[in-house]
Short mmCIF file of N, CA and C in Angstrom, two decimals:
data_model
loop_
_atom_site.label_atom_id
_atom_site.label_comp_id
_atom_site.label_asym_id
_atom_site.label_seq_id
_atom_site.Cartn_x
_atom_site.Cartn_y
_atom_site.Cartn_z
N MET R 1 -25.22 -7.19 14.88
CA MET R 1 -25.43 -8.64 14.82
C MET R 1 -24.15 -9.40 15.18
N SER R 2 -22.99 -8.85 14.79
CA SER R 2 -21.74 -9.55 15.08
C SER R 2 -21.45 -9.56 16.58
N ILE R 3 -21.96 -8.55 17.31
CA ILE R 3 -21.78 -8.54 18.76
C ILE R 3 -22.58 -9.67 19.40
N ALA R 4 -23.81 -9.86 18.96
CA ALA R 4 -24.65 -10.94 19.50
C ALA R 4 -24.05 -12.30 19.20
N ILE R 5 -23.51 -12.45 18.00
CA ILE R 5 -22.88 -13.73 17.64
C ILE R 5 -21.64 -13.95 18.50
N GLY R 6 -20.86 -12.90 18.73
CA GLY R 6 -19.67 -13.02 19.57
C GLY R 6 -20.00 -13.41 20.99
N VAL R 7 -21.03 -12.77 21.56
CA VAL R 7 -21.45 -13.09 22.93
C VAL R 7 -21.96 -14.53 23.00
N LEU R 8 -22.83 -14.89 22.07
CA LEU R 8 -23.39 -16.25 22.08
C LEU R 8 -22.29 -17.30 21.91
N LEU R 9 -21.39 -17.05 20.99
CA LEU R 9 -20.30 -17.99 20.77
C LEU R 9 -19.39 -18.09 21.98
N GLY R 10 -19.11 -16.96 22.63
CA GLY R 10 -18.26 -16.98 23.83
C GLY R 10 -18.88 -17.78 24.95
N VAL R 11 -20.18 -17.58 25.18
CA VAL R 11 -20.87 -18.30 26.25
C VAL R 11 -20.93 -19.79 25.94
N VAL R 12 -21.29 -20.14 24.72
CA VAL R 12 -21.43 -21.56 24.36
C VAL R 12 -20.10 -22.29 24.45
N ILE R 13 -19.04 -21.68 23.96
CA ILE R 13 -17.73 -22.34 23.98
C ILE R 13 -17.24 -22.55 25.41
N VAL R 14 -17.41 -21.55 26.26
CA VAL R 14 -16.96 -21.70 27.65
C VAL R 14 -17.78 -22.75 28.38
N VAL R 15 -19.10 -22.75 28.18
CA VAL R 15 -19.94 -23.75 28.86
C VAL R 15 -19.59 -25.15 28.37
N LEU R 16 -19.36 -25.32 27.07
CA LEU R 16 -18.96 -26.63 26.57
C LEU R 16 -17.59 -27.03 27.10
N PHE R 17 -16.67 -26.10 27.12
CA PHE R 17 -15.31 -26.38 27.58
C PHE R 17 -15.28 -26.74 29.06
N LEU R 18 -15.90 -25.91 29.88
CA LEU R 18 -15.88 -26.17 31.32
C LEU R 18 -16.87 -27.26 31.73
N GLY R 19 -17.97 -27.38 31.03
CA GLY R 19 -18.97 -28.39 31.37
C GLY R 19 -18.57 -29.79 30.97
N SER R 20 -17.63 -29.91 30.03
CA SER R 20 -17.22 -31.25 29.60
C SER R 20 -16.42 -31.97 30.67
N THR R 21 -15.76 -31.23 31.53
CA THR R 21 -14.92 -31.88 32.54
C THR R 21 -15.74 -32.72 33.51
N PRO R 22 -16.74 -32.16 34.22
CA PRO R 22 -17.48 -33.04 35.13
C PRO R 22 -18.34 -34.06 34.39
N LEU R 23 -18.78 -33.72 33.20
CA LEU R 23 -19.65 -34.63 32.46
C LEU R 23 -18.89 -35.82 31.90
N LEU R 24 -17.77 -35.58 31.26
CA LEU R 24 -17.04 -36.66 30.59
C LEU R 24 -15.94 -37.28 31.44
N LEU R 25 -15.19 -36.45 32.15
CA LEU R 25 -14.04 -36.97 32.88
C LEU R 25 -14.47 -37.93 33.99
N GLY R 26 -15.56 -37.64 34.66
CA GLY R 26 -16.06 -38.55 35.70
C GLY R 26 -16.37 -39.93 35.16
N ARG R 27 -16.98 -39.96 33.99
CA ARG R 27 -17.31 -41.26 33.37
C ARG R 27 -16.07 -41.98 32.88
N LEU R 28 -15.11 -41.22 32.32
CA LEU R 28 -13.89 -41.84 31.83
C LEU R 28 -13.07 -42.42 32.97
N ILE R 29 -12.98 -41.70 34.07
CA ILE R 29 -12.22 -42.19 35.23
C ILE R 29 -12.94 -43.34 35.90
N GLY R 30 -14.27 -43.30 35.93
CA GLY R 30 -15.04 -44.39 36.52
C GLY R 30 -14.86 -45.70 35.78
N ALA R 31 -14.55 -45.64 34.49
CA ALA R 31 -14.35 -46.86 33.71
C ALA R 31 -13.09 -47.58 34.13
N SER R 32 -12.06 -46.84 34.51
CA SER R 32 -10.81 -47.46 34.94
C SER R 32 -10.12 -46.53 35.93
N THR R 33 -10.28 -46.82 37.21
CA THR R 33 -9.68 -45.97 38.23
C THR R 33 -8.16 -46.07 38.24
N ALA R 34 -7.61 -47.21 37.81
CA ALA R 34 -6.16 -47.37 37.78
C ALA R 34 -5.52 -46.44 36.75
N ALA R 35 -6.23 -46.16 35.68
CA ALA R 35 -5.69 -45.31 34.61
C ALA R 35 -6.17 -43.87 34.73
N SER R 36 -6.74 -43.49 35.88
CA SER R 36 -7.33 -42.16 36.01
C SER R 36 -6.33 -41.02 35.85
N PRO R 37 -5.09 -41.10 36.38
CA PRO R 37 -4.17 -39.98 36.14
C PRO R 37 -3.84 -39.80 34.65
N LEU R 38 -3.60 -40.89 33.96
CA LEU R 38 -3.30 -40.82 32.53
C LEU R 38 -4.52 -40.32 31.75
N THR R 39 -5.70 -40.80 32.13
CA THR R 39 -6.93 -40.38 31.48
C THR R 39 -7.15 -38.88 31.66
N ALA R 40 -6.94 -38.39 32.86
CA ALA R 40 -7.11 -36.96 33.12
C ALA R 40 -6.11 -36.13 32.33
N LEU R 41 -4.88 -36.60 32.22
CA LEU R 41 -3.86 -35.87 31.48
C LEU R 41 -4.19 -35.83 29.98
N VAL R 42 -4.60 -36.96 29.43
CA VAL R 42 -4.98 -37.00 28.01
C VAL R 42 -6.20 -36.11 27.78
N PHE R 43 -7.16 -36.15 28.68
CA PHE R 43 -8.36 -35.32 28.56
C PHE R 43 -7.98 -33.84 28.57
N PHE R 44 -7.05 -33.46 29.44
CA PHE R 44 -6.58 -32.08 29.50
C PHE R 44 -5.95 -31.65 28.18
N PHE R 45 -5.10 -32.49 27.60
CA PHE R 45 -4.44 -32.13 26.35
C PHE R 45 -5.42 -32.08 25.18
N VAL R 46 -6.41 -32.95 25.17
CA VAL R 46 -7.44 -32.90 24.12
C VAL R 46 -8.23 -31.60 24.23
N LYS R 47 -8.56 -31.19 25.46
CA LYS R 47 -9.27 -29.92 25.65
C LYS R 47 -8.39 -28.74 25.23
N ALA R 48 -7.11 -28.80 25.52
CA ALA R 48 -6.20 -27.72 25.12
C ALA R 48 -6.11 -27.62 23.60
N LEU R 49 -6.05 -28.75 22.92
CA LEU R 49 -6.02 -28.74 21.46
C LEU R 49 -7.33 -28.22 20.88
N ALA R 50 -8.45 -28.58 21.51
CA ALA R 50 -9.74 -28.08 21.05
C ALA R 50 -9.83 -26.57 21.22
N ALA R 51 -9.34 -26.06 22.35
CA ALA R 51 -9.34 -24.62 22.57
C ALA R 51 -8.45 -23.92 21.55
N LEU R 52 -7.32 -24.50 21.25
CA LEU R 52 -6.43 -23.94 20.24
C LEU R 52 -7.09 -23.92 18.86
N ALA R 53 -7.80 -24.99 18.53
CA ALA R 53 -8.50 -25.05 17.25
C ALA R 53 -9.58 -23.97 17.15
N VAL R 54 -10.31 -23.74 18.23
CA VAL R 54 -11.33 -22.69 18.24
C VAL R 54 -10.70 -21.32 18.06
N LEU R 55 -9.59 -21.08 18.74
CA LEU R 55 -8.91 -19.79 18.60
C LEU R 55 -8.37 -19.59 17.19
N VAL R 56 -7.83 -20.62 16.58
CA VAL R 56 -7.34 -20.51 15.21
C VAL R 56 -8.49 -20.20 14.27
N LEU R 57 -9.63 -20.84 14.46
CA LEU R 57 -10.79 -20.56 13.62
C LEU R 57 -11.29 -19.13 13.79
N LEU R 58 -11.23 -18.63 15.02
CA LEU R 58 -11.71 -17.28 15.27
C LEU R 58 -10.74 -16.20 14.79
N LEU R 59 -9.48 -16.56 14.60
CA LEU R 59 -8.50 -15.57 14.17
C LEU R 59 -8.37 -15.56 12.65
N ASP R 60 -9.49 -15.35 12.01
CA ASP R 60 -9.57 -15.10 10.58
C ASP R 60 -9.21 -16.26 9.67
N VAL R 61 -9.55 -17.46 10.03
CA VAL R 61 -9.42 -18.58 9.12
C VAL R 61 -10.75 -18.69 8.37
N GLY R 62 -10.70 -18.49 7.10
CA GLY R 62 -11.91 -18.56 6.29
C GLY R 62 -12.84 -17.37 6.48
N GLY R 63 -12.35 -16.27 7.03
CA GLY R 63 -13.17 -15.07 7.18
C GLY R 63 -14.20 -15.13 8.29
N LEU R 64 -14.03 -16.05 9.23
CA LEU R 64 -15.00 -16.17 10.33
C LEU R 64 -14.99 -14.95 11.23
N SER R 65 -13.82 -14.33 11.37
CA SER R 65 -13.74 -13.18 12.28
C SER R 65 -14.52 -11.97 11.77
N GLU R 66 -14.89 -11.96 10.50
CA GLU R 66 -15.71 -10.87 9.97
C GLU R 66 -17.12 -10.90 10.54
N HIS R 67 -17.59 -12.07 10.95
CA HIS R 67 -18.95 -12.25 11.44
C HIS R 67 -19.04 -12.26 12.96
N VAL R 68 -17.90 -12.30 13.63
CA VAL R 68 -17.87 -12.40 15.09
C VAL R 68 -17.10 -11.21 15.65
N ASN R 69 -17.72 -10.51 16.58
CA ASN R 69 -17.03 -9.42 17.27
C ASN R 69 -16.15 -10.06 18.34
N LEU R 70 -14.83 -9.99 18.13
CA LEU R 70 -13.91 -10.69 19.02
C LEU R 70 -13.85 -10.07 20.42
N THR R 71 -14.10 -8.77 20.52
CA THR R 71 -14.15 -8.13 21.84
C THR R 71 -15.34 -8.66 22.63
N ALA R 72 -16.49 -8.74 21.99
CA ALA R 72 -17.68 -9.28 22.65
C ALA R 72 -17.48 -10.75 23.01
N PHE R 73 -16.83 -11.49 22.12
CA PHE R 73 -16.53 -12.90 22.38
C PHE R 73 -15.65 -13.02 23.62
N GLY R 74 -14.58 -12.23 23.69
CA GLY R 74 -13.66 -12.30 24.82
C GLY R 74 -14.30 -11.91 26.14
N LEU R 75 -15.07 -10.82 26.12
CA LEU R 75 -15.74 -10.39 27.36
C LEU R 75 -16.78 -11.40 27.82
N ALA R 76 -17.52 -11.97 26.88
CA ALA R 76 -18.51 -12.99 27.24
C ALA R 76 -17.84 -14.24 27.78
N ALA R 77 -16.71 -14.61 27.18
CA ALA R 77 -15.98 -15.80 27.65
C ALA R 77 -15.45 -15.59 29.06
N VAL R 78 -14.89 -14.41 29.33
CA VAL R 78 -14.36 -14.12 30.66
C VAL R 78 -15.49 -14.09 31.69
N ALA R 79 -16.59 -13.41 31.37
CA ALA R 79 -17.72 -13.33 32.30
C ALA R 79 -18.32 -14.70 32.57
N THR R 80 -18.44 -15.51 31.52
CA THR R 80 -18.99 -16.86 31.71
C THR R 80 -18.04 -17.72 32.52
N SER R 81 -16.75 -17.59 32.30
CA SER R 81 -15.76 -18.36 33.08
C SER R 81 -15.83 -18.01 34.56
N PHE R 82 -15.89 -16.70 34.86
CA PHE R 82 -16.01 -16.30 36.27
C PHE R 82 -17.31 -16.79 36.88
N SER R 83 -18.40 -16.70 36.14
CA SER R 83 -19.69 -17.17 36.65
C SER R 83 -19.67 -18.67 36.89
N TRP R 84 -19.12 -19.42 35.95
CA TRP R 84 -19.05 -20.88 36.07
C TRP R 84 -18.20 -21.27 37.28
N THR R 85 -17.05 -20.62 37.42
CA THR R 85 -16.15 -20.93 38.53
C THR R 85 -16.80 -20.60 39.87
N SER R 86 -17.48 -19.47 39.96
CA SER R 86 -18.19 -19.09 41.19
C SER R 86 -19.27 -20.11 41.51
N TRP R 87 -20.01 -20.53 40.50
CA TRP R 87 -21.07 -21.52 40.70
C TRP R 87 -20.48 -22.85 41.20
N GLN R 88 -19.37 -23.28 40.60
CA GLN R 88 -18.73 -24.52 41.03
C GLN R 88 -18.20 -24.42 42.46
N LEU R 89 -17.65 -23.26 42.82
CA LEU R 89 -17.18 -23.06 44.19
C LEU R 89 -18.33 -23.11 45.19
N GLN R 90 -19.45 -22.51 44.85
CA GLN R 90 -20.63 -22.56 45.72
C GLN R 90 -21.13 -23.99 45.86
N ARG R 91 -21.17 -24.73 44.76
CA ARG R 91 -21.60 -26.13 44.82
C ARG R 91 -20.67 -26.94 45.70
N PHE R 92 -19.36 -26.71 45.57
CA PHE R 92 -18.39 -27.46 46.36
C PHE R 92 -18.52 -27.12 47.84
N ARG R 93 -18.72 -25.86 48.15
CA ARG R 93 -18.85 -25.45 49.56
C ARG R 93 -20.07 -26.06 50.22
N HIS R 94 -21.13 -26.30 49.47
CA HIS R 94 -22.35 -26.84 50.03
C HIS R 94 -22.45 -28.37 49.88
N ASP R 95 -21.46 -28.95 49.25
CA ASP R 95 -21.43 -30.41 49.09
C ASP R 95 -20.99 -31.04 50.40
N ARG R 96 -21.63 -32.12 50.77
CA ARG R 96 -21.32 -32.77 52.05
C ARG R 96 -20.37 -33.95 51.88
N THR R 97 -19.73 -34.09 50.73
CA THR R 97 -18.79 -35.17 50.50
C THR R 97 -17.47 -34.85 51.19
N PRO R 98 -16.96 -35.75 52.03
CA PRO R 98 -15.69 -35.48 52.69
C PRO R 98 -14.55 -35.39 51.66
N THR R 99 -13.70 -34.42 51.82
CA THR R 99 -12.59 -34.26 50.89
C THR R 99 -11.28 -34.80 51.46
N TYR R 100 -11.28 -35.21 52.70
CA TYR R 100 -10.11 -35.80 53.31
C TYR R 100 -10.57 -36.72 54.44
N ASP R 101 -9.69 -37.57 54.85
CA ASP R 101 -9.99 -38.49 55.93
C ASP R 101 -9.00 -38.22 57.06
N LEU R 102 -9.53 -37.79 58.20
CA LEU R 102 -8.65 -37.51 59.34
C LEU R 102 -8.13 -38.79 59.96
N GLY R 103 -8.88 -39.85 59.80
CA GLY R 103 -8.45 -41.13 60.34
C GLY R 103 -8.50 -41.15 61.85
N GLU R 104 -8.15 -42.27 62.40
CA GLU R 104 -8.15 -42.43 63.86
C GLU R 104 -6.70 -42.46 64.33
N ASP R 105 -6.41 -41.72 65.34
CA ASP R 105 -5.07 -41.69 65.91
C ASP R 105 -4.98 -42.79 66.97
N ASP R 106 -4.08 -43.77 66.76
CA ASP R 106 -3.98 -44.92 67.65
C ASP R 106 -3.08 -44.66 68.84
N HIS R 107 -2.59 -43.47 69.04
CA HIS R 107 -1.67 -43.21 70.16
C HIS R 107 -2.40 -43.04 71.44
#
């Protein structure tokens, strides 16, 4: 049972962590484009603190690690991260949004 909990927890945490960026950061930056670099930096540090808090909880704070197989958690997190990144790369490759502007050469 602890293996299933570890796998489920690993998948859920990675999906929440990686899924929050396009979901929340786009809306936060859209609210104020002038403050977008600062907003992105603050968002990054908040996510880093949240990841640190999850790791502290999993490393035997209150006996949580007794119920979670940390090897299964780690492997599920790595597999989910690779899957998520591959999916995002595929989406980006098939997206028709221009990523740069070549502009017109007036020479």
